mmCIF file of C-alpha atoms in Angstrom:
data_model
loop_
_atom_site.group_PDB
_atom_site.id
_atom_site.type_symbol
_atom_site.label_atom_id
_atom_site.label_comp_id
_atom_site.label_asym_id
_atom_site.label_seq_id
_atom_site.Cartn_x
_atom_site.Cartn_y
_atom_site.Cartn_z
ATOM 1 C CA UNK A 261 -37.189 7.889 32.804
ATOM 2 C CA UNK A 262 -35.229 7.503 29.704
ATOM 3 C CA UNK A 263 -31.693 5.844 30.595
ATOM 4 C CA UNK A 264 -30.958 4.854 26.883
ATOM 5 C CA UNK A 265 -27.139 5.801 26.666
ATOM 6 C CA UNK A 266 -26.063 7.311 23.338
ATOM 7 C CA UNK A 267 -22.854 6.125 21.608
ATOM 8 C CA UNK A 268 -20.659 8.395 20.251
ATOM 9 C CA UNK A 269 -20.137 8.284 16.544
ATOM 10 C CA UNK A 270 -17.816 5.835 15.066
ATOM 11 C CA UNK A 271 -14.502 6.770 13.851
ATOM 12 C CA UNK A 272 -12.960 4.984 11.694
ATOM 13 C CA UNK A 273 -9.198 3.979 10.760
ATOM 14 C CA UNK A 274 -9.205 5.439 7.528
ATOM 15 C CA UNK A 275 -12.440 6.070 5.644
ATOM 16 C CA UNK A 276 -13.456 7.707 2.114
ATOM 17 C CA UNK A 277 -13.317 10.726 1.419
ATOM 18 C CA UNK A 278 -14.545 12.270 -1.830
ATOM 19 C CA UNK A 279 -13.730 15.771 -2.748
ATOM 20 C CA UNK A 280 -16.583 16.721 -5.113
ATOM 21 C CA UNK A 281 -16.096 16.594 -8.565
ATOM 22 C CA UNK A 282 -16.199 12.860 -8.654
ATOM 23 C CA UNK A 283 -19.914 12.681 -9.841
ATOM 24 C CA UNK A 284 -19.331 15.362 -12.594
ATOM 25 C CA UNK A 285 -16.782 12.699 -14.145
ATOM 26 C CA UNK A 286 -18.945 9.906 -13.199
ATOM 27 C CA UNK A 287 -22.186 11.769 -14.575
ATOM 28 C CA UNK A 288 -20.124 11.849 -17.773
ATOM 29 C CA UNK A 289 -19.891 8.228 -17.683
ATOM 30 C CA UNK A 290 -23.639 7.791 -17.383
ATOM 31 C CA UNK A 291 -24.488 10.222 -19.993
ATOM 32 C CA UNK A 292 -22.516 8.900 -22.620
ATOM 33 C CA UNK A 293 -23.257 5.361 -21.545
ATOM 34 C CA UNK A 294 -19.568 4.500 -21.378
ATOM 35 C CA UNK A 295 -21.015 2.167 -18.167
ATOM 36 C CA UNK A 296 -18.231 -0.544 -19.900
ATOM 37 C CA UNK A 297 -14.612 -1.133 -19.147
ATOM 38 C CA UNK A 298 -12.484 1.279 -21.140
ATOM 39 C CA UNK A 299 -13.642 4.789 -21.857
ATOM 40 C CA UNK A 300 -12.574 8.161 -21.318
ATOM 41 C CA UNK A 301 -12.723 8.361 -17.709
ATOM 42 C CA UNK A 302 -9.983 5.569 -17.692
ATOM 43 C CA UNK A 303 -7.783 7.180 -20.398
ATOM 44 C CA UNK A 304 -8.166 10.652 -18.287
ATOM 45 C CA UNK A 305 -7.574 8.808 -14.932
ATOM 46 C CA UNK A 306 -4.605 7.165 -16.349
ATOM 47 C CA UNK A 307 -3.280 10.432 -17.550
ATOM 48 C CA UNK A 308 -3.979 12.230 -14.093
ATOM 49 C CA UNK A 309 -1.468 9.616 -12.299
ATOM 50 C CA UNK A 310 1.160 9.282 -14.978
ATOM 51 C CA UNK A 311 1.161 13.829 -14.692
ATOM 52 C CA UNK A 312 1.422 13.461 -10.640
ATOM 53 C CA UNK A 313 4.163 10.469 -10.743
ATOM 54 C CA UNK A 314 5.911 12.318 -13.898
ATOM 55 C CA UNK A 315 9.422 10.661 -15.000
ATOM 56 C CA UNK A 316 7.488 9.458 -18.597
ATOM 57 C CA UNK A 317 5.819 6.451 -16.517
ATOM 58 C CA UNK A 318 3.167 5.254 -18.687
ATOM 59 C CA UNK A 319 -0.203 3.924 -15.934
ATOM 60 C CA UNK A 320 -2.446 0.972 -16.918
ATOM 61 C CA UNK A 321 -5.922 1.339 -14.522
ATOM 62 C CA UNK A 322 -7.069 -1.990 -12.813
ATOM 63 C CA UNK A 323 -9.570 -3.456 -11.133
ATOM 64 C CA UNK A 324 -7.514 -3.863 -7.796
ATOM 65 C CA UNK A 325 -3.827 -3.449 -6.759
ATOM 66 C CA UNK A 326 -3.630 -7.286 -6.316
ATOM 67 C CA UNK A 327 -4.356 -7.603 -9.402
ATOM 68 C CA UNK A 328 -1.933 -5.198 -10.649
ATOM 69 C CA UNK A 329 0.972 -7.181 -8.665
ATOM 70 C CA UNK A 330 -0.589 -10.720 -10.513
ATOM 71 C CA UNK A 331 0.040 -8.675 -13.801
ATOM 72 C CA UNK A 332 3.405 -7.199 -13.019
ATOM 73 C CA UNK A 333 4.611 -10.669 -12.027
ATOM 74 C CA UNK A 334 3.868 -12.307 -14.856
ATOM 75 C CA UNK A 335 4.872 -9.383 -17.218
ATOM 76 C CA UNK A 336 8.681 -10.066 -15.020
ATOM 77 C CA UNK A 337 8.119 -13.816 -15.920
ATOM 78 C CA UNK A 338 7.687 -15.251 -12.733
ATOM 79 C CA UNK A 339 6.048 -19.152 -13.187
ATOM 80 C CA UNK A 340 6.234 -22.051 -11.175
ATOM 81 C CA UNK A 341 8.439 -22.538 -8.722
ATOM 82 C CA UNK A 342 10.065 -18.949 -9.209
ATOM 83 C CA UNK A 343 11.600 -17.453 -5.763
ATOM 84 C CA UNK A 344 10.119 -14.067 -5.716
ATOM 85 C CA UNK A 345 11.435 -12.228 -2.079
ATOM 86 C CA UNK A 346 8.892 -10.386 -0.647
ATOM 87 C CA UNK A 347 8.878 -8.411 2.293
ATOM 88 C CA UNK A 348 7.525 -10.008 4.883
ATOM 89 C CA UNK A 349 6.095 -6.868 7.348
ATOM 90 C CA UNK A 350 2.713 -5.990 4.694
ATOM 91 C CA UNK A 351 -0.801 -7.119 4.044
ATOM 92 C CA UNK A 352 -1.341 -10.485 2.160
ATOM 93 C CA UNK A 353 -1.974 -8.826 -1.334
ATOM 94 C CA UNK A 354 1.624 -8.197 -1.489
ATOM 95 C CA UNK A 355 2.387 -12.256 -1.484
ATOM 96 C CA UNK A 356 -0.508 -13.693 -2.412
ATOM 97 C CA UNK A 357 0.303 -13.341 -6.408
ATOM 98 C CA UNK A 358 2.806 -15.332 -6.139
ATOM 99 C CA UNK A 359 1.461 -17.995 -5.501
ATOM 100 C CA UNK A 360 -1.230 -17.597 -8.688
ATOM 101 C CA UNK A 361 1.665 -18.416 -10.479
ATOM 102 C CA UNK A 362 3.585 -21.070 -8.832
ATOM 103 C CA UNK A 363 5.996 -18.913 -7.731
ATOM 104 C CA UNK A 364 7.839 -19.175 -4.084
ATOM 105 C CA UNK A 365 7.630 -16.834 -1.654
ATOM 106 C CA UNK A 366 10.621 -15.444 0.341
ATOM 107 C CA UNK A 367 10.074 -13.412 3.325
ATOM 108 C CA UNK A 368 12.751 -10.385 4.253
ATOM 109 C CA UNK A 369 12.546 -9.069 7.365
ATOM 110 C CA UNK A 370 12.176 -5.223 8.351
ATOM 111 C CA UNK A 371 14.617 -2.561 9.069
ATOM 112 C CA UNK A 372 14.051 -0.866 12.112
ATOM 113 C CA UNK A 373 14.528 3.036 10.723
ATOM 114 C CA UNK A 374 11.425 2.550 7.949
ATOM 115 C CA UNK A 375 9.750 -0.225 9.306
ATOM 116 C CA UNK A 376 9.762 -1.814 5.440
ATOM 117 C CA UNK A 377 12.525 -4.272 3.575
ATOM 118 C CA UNK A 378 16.347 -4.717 5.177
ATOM 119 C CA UNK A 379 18.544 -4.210 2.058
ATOM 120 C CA UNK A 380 20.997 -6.303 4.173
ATOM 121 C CA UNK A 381 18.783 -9.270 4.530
ATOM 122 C CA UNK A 382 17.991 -9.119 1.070
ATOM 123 C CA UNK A 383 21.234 -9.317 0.571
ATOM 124 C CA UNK A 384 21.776 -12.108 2.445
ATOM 125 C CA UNK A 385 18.494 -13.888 1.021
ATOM 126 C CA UNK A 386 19.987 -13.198 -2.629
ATOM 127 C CA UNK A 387 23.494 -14.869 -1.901
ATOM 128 C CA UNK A 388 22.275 -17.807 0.017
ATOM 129 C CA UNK A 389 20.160 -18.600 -3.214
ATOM 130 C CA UNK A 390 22.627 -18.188 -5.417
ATOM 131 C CA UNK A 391 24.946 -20.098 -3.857
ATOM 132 C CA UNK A 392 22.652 -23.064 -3.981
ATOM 133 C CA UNK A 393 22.329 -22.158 -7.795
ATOM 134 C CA UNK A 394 18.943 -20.568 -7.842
ATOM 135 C CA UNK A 395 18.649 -17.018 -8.796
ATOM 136 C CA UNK A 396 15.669 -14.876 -7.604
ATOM 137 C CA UNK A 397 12.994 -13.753 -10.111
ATOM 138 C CA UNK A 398 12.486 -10.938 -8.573
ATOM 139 C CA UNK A 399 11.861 -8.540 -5.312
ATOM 140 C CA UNK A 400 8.667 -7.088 -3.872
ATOM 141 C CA UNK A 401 9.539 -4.316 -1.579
ATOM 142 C CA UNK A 402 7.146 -1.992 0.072
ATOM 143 C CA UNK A 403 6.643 1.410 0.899
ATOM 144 C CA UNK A 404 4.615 0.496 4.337
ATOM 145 C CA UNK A 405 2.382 3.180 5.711
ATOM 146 C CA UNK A 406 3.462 5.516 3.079
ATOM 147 C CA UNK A 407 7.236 5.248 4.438
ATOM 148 C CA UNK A 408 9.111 5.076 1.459
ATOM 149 C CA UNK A 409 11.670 2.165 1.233
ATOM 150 C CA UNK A 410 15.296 2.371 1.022
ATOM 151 C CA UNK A 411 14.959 2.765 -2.989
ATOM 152 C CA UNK A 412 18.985 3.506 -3.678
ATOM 153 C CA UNK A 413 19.864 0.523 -1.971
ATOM 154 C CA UNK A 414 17.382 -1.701 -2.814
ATOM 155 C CA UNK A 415 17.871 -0.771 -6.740
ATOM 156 C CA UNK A 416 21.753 -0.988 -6.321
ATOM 157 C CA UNK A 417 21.225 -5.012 -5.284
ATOM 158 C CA UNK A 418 18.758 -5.331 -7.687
ATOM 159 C CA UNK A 419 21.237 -3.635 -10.691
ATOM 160 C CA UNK A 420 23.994 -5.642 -8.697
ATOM 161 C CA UNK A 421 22.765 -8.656 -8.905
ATOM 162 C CA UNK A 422 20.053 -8.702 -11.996
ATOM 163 C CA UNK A 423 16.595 -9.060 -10.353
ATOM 164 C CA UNK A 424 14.444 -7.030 -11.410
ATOM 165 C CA UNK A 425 11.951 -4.475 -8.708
ATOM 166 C CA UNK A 426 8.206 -4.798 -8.319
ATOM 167 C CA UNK A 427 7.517 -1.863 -6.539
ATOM 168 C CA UNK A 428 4.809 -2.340 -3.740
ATOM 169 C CA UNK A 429 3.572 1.415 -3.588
ATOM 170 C CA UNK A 430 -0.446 0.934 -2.866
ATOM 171 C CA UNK A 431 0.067 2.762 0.679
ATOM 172 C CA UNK A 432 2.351 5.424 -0.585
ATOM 173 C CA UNK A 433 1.074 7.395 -3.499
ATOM 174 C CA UNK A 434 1.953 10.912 -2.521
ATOM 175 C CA UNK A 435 4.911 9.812 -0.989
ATOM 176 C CA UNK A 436 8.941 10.670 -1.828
ATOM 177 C CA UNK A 437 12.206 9.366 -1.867
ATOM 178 C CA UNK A 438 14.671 12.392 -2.222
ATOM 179 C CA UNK A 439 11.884 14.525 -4.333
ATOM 180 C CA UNK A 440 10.875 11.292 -6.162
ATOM 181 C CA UNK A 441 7.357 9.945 -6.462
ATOM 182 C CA UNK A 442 7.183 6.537 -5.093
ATOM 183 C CA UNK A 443 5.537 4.135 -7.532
ATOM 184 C CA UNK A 444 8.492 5.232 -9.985
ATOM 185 C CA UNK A 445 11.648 3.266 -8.415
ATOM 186 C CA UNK A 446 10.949 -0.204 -9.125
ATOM 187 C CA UNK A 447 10.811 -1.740 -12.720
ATOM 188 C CA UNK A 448 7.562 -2.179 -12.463
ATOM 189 C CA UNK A 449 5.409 -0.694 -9.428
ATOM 190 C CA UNK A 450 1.809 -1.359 -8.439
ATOM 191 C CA UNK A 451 -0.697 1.111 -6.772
ATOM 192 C CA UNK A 452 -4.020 0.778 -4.594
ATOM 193 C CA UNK A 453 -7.330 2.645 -4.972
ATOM 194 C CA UNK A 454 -9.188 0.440 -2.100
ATOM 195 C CA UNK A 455 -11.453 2.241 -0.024
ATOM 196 C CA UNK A 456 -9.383 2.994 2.617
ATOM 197 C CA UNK A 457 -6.457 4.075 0.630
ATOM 198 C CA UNK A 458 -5.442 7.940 0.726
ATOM 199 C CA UNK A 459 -7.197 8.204 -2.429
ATOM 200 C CA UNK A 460 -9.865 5.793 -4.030
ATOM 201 C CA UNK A 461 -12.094 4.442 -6.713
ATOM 202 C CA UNK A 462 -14.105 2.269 -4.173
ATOM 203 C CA UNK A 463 -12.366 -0.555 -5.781
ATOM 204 C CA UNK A 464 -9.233 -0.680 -8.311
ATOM 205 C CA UNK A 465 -5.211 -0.208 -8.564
ATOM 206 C CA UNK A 466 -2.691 0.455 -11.038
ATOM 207 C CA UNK A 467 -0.205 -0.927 -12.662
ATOM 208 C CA UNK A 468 3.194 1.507 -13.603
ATOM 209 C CA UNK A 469 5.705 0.946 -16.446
ATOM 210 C CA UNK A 470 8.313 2.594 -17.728
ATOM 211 C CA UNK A 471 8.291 1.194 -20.777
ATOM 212 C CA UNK A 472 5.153 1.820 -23.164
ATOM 213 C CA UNK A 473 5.309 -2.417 -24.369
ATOM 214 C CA UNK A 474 4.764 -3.036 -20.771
ATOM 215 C CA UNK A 475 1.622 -1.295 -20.534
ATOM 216 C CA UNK A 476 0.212 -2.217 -23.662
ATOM 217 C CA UNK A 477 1.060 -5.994 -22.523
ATOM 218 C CA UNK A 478 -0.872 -5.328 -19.081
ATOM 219 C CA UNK A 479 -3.853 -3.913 -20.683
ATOM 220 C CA UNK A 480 -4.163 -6.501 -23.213
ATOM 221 C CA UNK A 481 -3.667 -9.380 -20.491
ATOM 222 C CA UNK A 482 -6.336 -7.682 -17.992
ATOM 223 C CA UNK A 483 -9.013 -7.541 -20.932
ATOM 224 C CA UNK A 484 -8.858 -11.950 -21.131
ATOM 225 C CA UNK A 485 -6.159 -11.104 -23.974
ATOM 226 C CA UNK A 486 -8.015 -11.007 -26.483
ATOM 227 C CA UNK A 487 -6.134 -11.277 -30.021
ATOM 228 C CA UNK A 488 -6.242 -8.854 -33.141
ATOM 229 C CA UNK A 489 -9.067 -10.652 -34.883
ATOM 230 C CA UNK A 490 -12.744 -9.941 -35.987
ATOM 231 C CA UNK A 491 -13.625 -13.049 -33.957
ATOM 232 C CA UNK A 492 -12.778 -13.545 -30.539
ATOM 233 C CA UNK A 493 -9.246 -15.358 -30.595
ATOM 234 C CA UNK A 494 -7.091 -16.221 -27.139
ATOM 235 C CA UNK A 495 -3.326 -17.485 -27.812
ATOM 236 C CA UNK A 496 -2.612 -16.716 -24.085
ATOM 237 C CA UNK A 497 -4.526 -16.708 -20.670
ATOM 238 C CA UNK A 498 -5.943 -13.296 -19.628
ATOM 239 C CA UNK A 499 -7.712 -12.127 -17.090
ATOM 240 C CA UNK A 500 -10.453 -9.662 -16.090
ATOM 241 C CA UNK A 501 -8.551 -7.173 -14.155
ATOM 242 C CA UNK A 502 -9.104 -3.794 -16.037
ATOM 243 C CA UNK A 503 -11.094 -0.828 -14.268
ATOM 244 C CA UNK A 504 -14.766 0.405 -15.636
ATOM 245 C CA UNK A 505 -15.227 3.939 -17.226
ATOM 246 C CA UNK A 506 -17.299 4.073 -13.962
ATOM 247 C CA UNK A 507 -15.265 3.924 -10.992
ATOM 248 C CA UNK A 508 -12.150 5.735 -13.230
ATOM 249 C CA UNK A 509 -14.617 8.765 -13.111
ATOM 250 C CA UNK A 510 -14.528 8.694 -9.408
ATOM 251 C CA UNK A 511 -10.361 8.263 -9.641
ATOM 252 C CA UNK A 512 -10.363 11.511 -11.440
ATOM 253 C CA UNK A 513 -12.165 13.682 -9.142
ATOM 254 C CA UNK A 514 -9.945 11.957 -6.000
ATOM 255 C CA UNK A 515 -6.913 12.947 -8.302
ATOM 256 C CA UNK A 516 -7.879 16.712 -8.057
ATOM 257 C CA UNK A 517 -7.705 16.615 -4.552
ATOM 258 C CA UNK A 518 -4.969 14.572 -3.739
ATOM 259 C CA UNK A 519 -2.256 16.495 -2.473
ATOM 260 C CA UNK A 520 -5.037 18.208 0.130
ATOM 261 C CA UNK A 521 -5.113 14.645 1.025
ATOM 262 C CA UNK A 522 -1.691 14.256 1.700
ATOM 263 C CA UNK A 523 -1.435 17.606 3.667
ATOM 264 C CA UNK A 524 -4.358 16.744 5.903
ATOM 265 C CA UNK A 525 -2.587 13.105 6.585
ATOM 266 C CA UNK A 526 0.834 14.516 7.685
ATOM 267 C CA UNK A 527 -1.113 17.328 10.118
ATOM 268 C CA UNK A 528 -3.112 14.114 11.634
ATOM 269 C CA UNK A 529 0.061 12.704 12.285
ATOM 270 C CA UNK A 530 1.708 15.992 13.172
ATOM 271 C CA UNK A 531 -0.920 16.802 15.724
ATOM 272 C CA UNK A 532 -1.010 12.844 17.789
ATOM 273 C CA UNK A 533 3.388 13.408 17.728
ATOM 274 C CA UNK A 534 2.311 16.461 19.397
ATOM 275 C CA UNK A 535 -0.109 15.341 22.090
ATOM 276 C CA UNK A 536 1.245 11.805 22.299
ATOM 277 C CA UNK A 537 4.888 11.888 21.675
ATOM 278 C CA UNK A 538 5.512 12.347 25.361
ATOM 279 C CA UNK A 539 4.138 9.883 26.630
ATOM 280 C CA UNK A 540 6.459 7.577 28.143
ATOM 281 C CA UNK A 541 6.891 4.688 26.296
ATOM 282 C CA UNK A 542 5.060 5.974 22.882
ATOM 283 C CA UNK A 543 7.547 5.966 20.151
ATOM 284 C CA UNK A 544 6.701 7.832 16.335
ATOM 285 C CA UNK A 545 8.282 6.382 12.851
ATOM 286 C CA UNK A 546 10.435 9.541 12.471
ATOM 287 C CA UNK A 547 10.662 10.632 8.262
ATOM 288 C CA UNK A 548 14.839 9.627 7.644
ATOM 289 C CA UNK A 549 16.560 12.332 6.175
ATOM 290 C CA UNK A 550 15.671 12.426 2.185
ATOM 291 C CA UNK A 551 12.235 10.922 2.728
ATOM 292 C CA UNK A 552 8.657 12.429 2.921
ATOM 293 C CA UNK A 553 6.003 9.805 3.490
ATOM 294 C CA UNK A 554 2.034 10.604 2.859
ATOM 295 C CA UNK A 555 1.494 9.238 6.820
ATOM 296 C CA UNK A 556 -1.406 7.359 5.203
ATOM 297 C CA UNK A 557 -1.390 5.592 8.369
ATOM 298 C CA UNK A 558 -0.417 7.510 11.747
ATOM 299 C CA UNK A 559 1.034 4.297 13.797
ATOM 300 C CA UNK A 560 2.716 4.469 17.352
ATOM 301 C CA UNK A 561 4.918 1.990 19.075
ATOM 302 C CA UNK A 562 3.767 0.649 22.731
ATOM 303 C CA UNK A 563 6.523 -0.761 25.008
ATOM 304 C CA UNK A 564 4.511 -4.174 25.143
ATOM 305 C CA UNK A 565 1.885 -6.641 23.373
ATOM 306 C CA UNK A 566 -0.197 -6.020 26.884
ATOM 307 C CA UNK A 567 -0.134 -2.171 26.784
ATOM 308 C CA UNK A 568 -0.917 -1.914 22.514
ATOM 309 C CA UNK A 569 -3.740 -4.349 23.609
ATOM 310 C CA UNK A 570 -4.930 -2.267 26.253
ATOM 311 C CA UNK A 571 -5.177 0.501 24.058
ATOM 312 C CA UNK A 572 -6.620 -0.893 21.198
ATOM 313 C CA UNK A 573 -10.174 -2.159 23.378
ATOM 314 C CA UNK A 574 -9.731 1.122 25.093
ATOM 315 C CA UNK A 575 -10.679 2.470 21.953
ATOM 316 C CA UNK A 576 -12.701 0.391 20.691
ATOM 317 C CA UNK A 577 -14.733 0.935 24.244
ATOM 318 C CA UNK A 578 -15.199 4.404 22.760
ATOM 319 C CA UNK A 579 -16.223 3.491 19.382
ATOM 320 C CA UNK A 580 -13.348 4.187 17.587
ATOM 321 C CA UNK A 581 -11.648 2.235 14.857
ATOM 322 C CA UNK A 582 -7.526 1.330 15.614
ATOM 323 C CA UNK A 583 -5.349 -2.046 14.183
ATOM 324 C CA UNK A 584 -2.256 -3.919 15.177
ATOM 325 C CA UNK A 585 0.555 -3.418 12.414
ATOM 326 C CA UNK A 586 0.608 -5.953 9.781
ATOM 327 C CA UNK A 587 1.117 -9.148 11.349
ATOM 328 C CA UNK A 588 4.220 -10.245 9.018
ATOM 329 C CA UNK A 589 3.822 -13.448 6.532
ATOM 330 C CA UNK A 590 6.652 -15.475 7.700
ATOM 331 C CA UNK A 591 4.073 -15.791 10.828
ATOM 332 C CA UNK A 592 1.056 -16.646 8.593
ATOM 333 C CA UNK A 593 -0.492 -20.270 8.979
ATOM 334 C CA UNK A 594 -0.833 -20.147 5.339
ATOM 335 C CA UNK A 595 2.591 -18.925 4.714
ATOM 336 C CA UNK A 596 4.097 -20.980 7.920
ATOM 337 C CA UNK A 597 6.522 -23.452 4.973
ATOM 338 C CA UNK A 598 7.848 -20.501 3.234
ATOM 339 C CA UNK A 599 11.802 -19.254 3.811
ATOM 340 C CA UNK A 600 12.171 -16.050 6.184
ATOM 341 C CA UNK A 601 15.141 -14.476 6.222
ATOM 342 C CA UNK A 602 14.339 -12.748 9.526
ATOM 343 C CA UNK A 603 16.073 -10.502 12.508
ATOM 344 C CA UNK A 604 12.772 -10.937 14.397
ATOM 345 C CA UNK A 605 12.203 -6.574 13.741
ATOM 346 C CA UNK A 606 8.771 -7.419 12.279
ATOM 347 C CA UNK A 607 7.876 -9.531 14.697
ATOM 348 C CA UNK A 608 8.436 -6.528 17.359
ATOM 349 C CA UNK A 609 6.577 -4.181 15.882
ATOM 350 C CA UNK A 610 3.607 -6.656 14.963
ATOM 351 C CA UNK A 611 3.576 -7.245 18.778
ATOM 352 C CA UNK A 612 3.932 -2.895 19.739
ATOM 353 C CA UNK A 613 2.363 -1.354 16.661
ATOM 354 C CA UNK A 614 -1.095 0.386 16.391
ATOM 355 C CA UNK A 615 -2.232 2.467 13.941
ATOM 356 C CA UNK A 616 -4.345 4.940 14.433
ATOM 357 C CA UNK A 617 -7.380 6.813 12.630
ATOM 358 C CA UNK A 618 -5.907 9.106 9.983
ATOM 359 C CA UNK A 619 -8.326 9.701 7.243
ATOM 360 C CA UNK A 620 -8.045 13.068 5.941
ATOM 361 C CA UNK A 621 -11.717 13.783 7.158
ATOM 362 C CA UNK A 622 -11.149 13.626 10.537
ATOM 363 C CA UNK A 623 -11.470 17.405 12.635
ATOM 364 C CA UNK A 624 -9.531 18.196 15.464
ATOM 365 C CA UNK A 625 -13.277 17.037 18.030
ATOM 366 C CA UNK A 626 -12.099 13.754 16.437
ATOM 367 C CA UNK A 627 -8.654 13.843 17.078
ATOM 368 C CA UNK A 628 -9.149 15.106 20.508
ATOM 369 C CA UNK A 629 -11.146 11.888 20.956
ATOM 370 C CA UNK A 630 -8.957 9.450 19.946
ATOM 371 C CA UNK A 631 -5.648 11.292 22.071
ATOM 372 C CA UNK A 632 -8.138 11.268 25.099
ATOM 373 C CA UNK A 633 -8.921 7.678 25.143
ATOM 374 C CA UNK A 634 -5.594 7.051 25.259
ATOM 375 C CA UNK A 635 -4.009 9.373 27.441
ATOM 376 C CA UNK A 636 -7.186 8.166 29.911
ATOM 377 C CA UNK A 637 -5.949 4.305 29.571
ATOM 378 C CA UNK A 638 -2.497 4.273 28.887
ATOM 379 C CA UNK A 639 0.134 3.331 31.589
ATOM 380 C CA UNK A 640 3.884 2.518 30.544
#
């Protein structure tokens, strides 16, 4: 007698999901042996995102969106010992940079309505610097889960005061502020084509200017800035950070298919407010008025660490994929010296959050799954 029990198929948080044409444009790449950096998959990539964001944004293709955020630091002229104020409720890539270039990092706390930066503790972070004589280099706010950010505000202190906006948009492209693409509000902004982005490359980012000097200067750093010269000549330090012909092939094909993406997202998210949303105790990040986010992420609110724990290896029991918010930076060991200018918001909904699986190839037998599970375990 066979008593071999079968697992159910995993599902994951948020997986791939390719839409078809992507080998055609990576074919291309093969045929014409543009295997290399630089080609016309990269130019045609570059064009796709800077059509979608619109507002004459000119897109420089990278290898990663941490990379991008190293590039649009430096291009702001952020160096050693530099305060750059970052919000403090994202994944490491967002602060990490900084530190490549000496810089100091400066947590803000959440607001509780978007879940991303407080324009008033910004405020507050801004003033108490300046008081002591040291003016910020420049701001990092991000558009968490595809929730856009208070933009107005945020660009009012940052016109206000004279520090200029690197716009942390790798979760939100897709995603508006009061009919606005994110990734066009800051003056720079950075975007993400990892794997389990909404759309991807496997690997790579993108850095967005407004300004067609600011490009050029990003693509010449990325390629080890190489000077005009027959011979190869460095009067700066570059870096490898710009994306093949290869994987911008595969960026093209996602771009064709990325507002289906975004569509199939929101109805994930639509569907667990639906079957979840009364459950006592289960709380939804509600759109404010003015803002449309891509719900790359569907996350819910528990009343307690115990009961987002409980559901999380409930899950997990029945092999599917689900993670705690972003535990925030200011509560990083490697982070633990850094200034927070904190309301303890972050820290809440590091200790409720869980996000759930929302890739855009999940059917409703999947769905059904994953509201099961936790309608079977949950308590209040």
């Amino acid at each position: 007698m066979n008593n071999t029990v079968v697992k159910a198929s995993k599902i994951w948080l948020s997986s791939p999901h390719m839409g078809g044409t992507e080998q055609h444009y990576v074919q291309q790449a093969f045929d014409s042996n543009w295997i290399a950096p630089l080609g016309p998959n990269v130019q045609g990539f570059e064009e796709a995102i800077e059509d979608y964001l619109s507002g004459g944004v000119h897109v420089a293709a990278l290898s990663s969106g941490t990379g991008a955020i190293h590039l649009g630091l430096k291009l702001l002229g952020v160096g050693p010992g530099d305060i750059v104020l970052c919000q403090s409720l994202t994944f490491s890539a967002s602060a990490n940079p900084i530190t490549y270039l000496g810089g100091q990092p400066v947590f803000i706390d959440s607001e509780k309505d978007t879940w991303n930066m407080s324009p008033e503790l910004l405020e507050e972070a801004i003033q108490h610097f300046l008081s002591k004589g040291k003016k910020p280099k420049a701001i990092i706010p991000v558009h968490l889960y595809g929730m856009p950010y208070k933009a107005e505000a945020i660009r009012e202190l940052s016109l206000t005061y004279g520090i200029p906006v690197l716009e942390d948009s790798a979760e939100a492209l897709g995603s508006k502020y009061h009919d606005v693409p994110c990734g066009t509000f800051g003056d720079l902004a950075v975007l993400s084509f990892n794997g389990n982005k909404i759309i991807t490359t496997s690997g790579g980012g993108a850095l967005v200017a407004h300004t067609r000097e600011h490009k050029e200067k990003a693509v010449f750093l990325s390629t080890q800035a190489r000077d005009a010269a027959p011979h190869y000549q460095h009067s700066e330090i570059g870096f490898n950070y710009r994306m093949s012909n290869v994987l911008a092939g595969i960026g093209r094909g996602q771009m064709e298919v990325l507002q289906a993406r975004v569509e199939s997202r929101r109805a994930n998210h639509q569907y667990y407010l639906e079957h979840l949303g009364k459950l006592e105790g289960i709380e939804f990040l509600q759109e404010p008025e003015g803002m449309f986010s891509n719900r790359w992420l569907s996350c819910i609110l528990t009343p307690s660490y115990e009961a987002r724990e409980k559901l999380r290896l409930a899950l997990e029991a029945e092999n599917i994929e689900s993670r705690p918010l972003w535990k925030p930076m200011h509560l990083q060991p490697v982070f633990a010296d850094c200034p927070a200018f904190s309301d303890g918001t972050s820290e809440e909904l590091f200790q409720r959050g869980l996000c759930l699986p929302s890739g855009s190839n999940l059917d409703v037998t999947d769905l059904n799954r994953v509201i099961a599970a936790i309608t079977k375990s949950y308590t209040p």
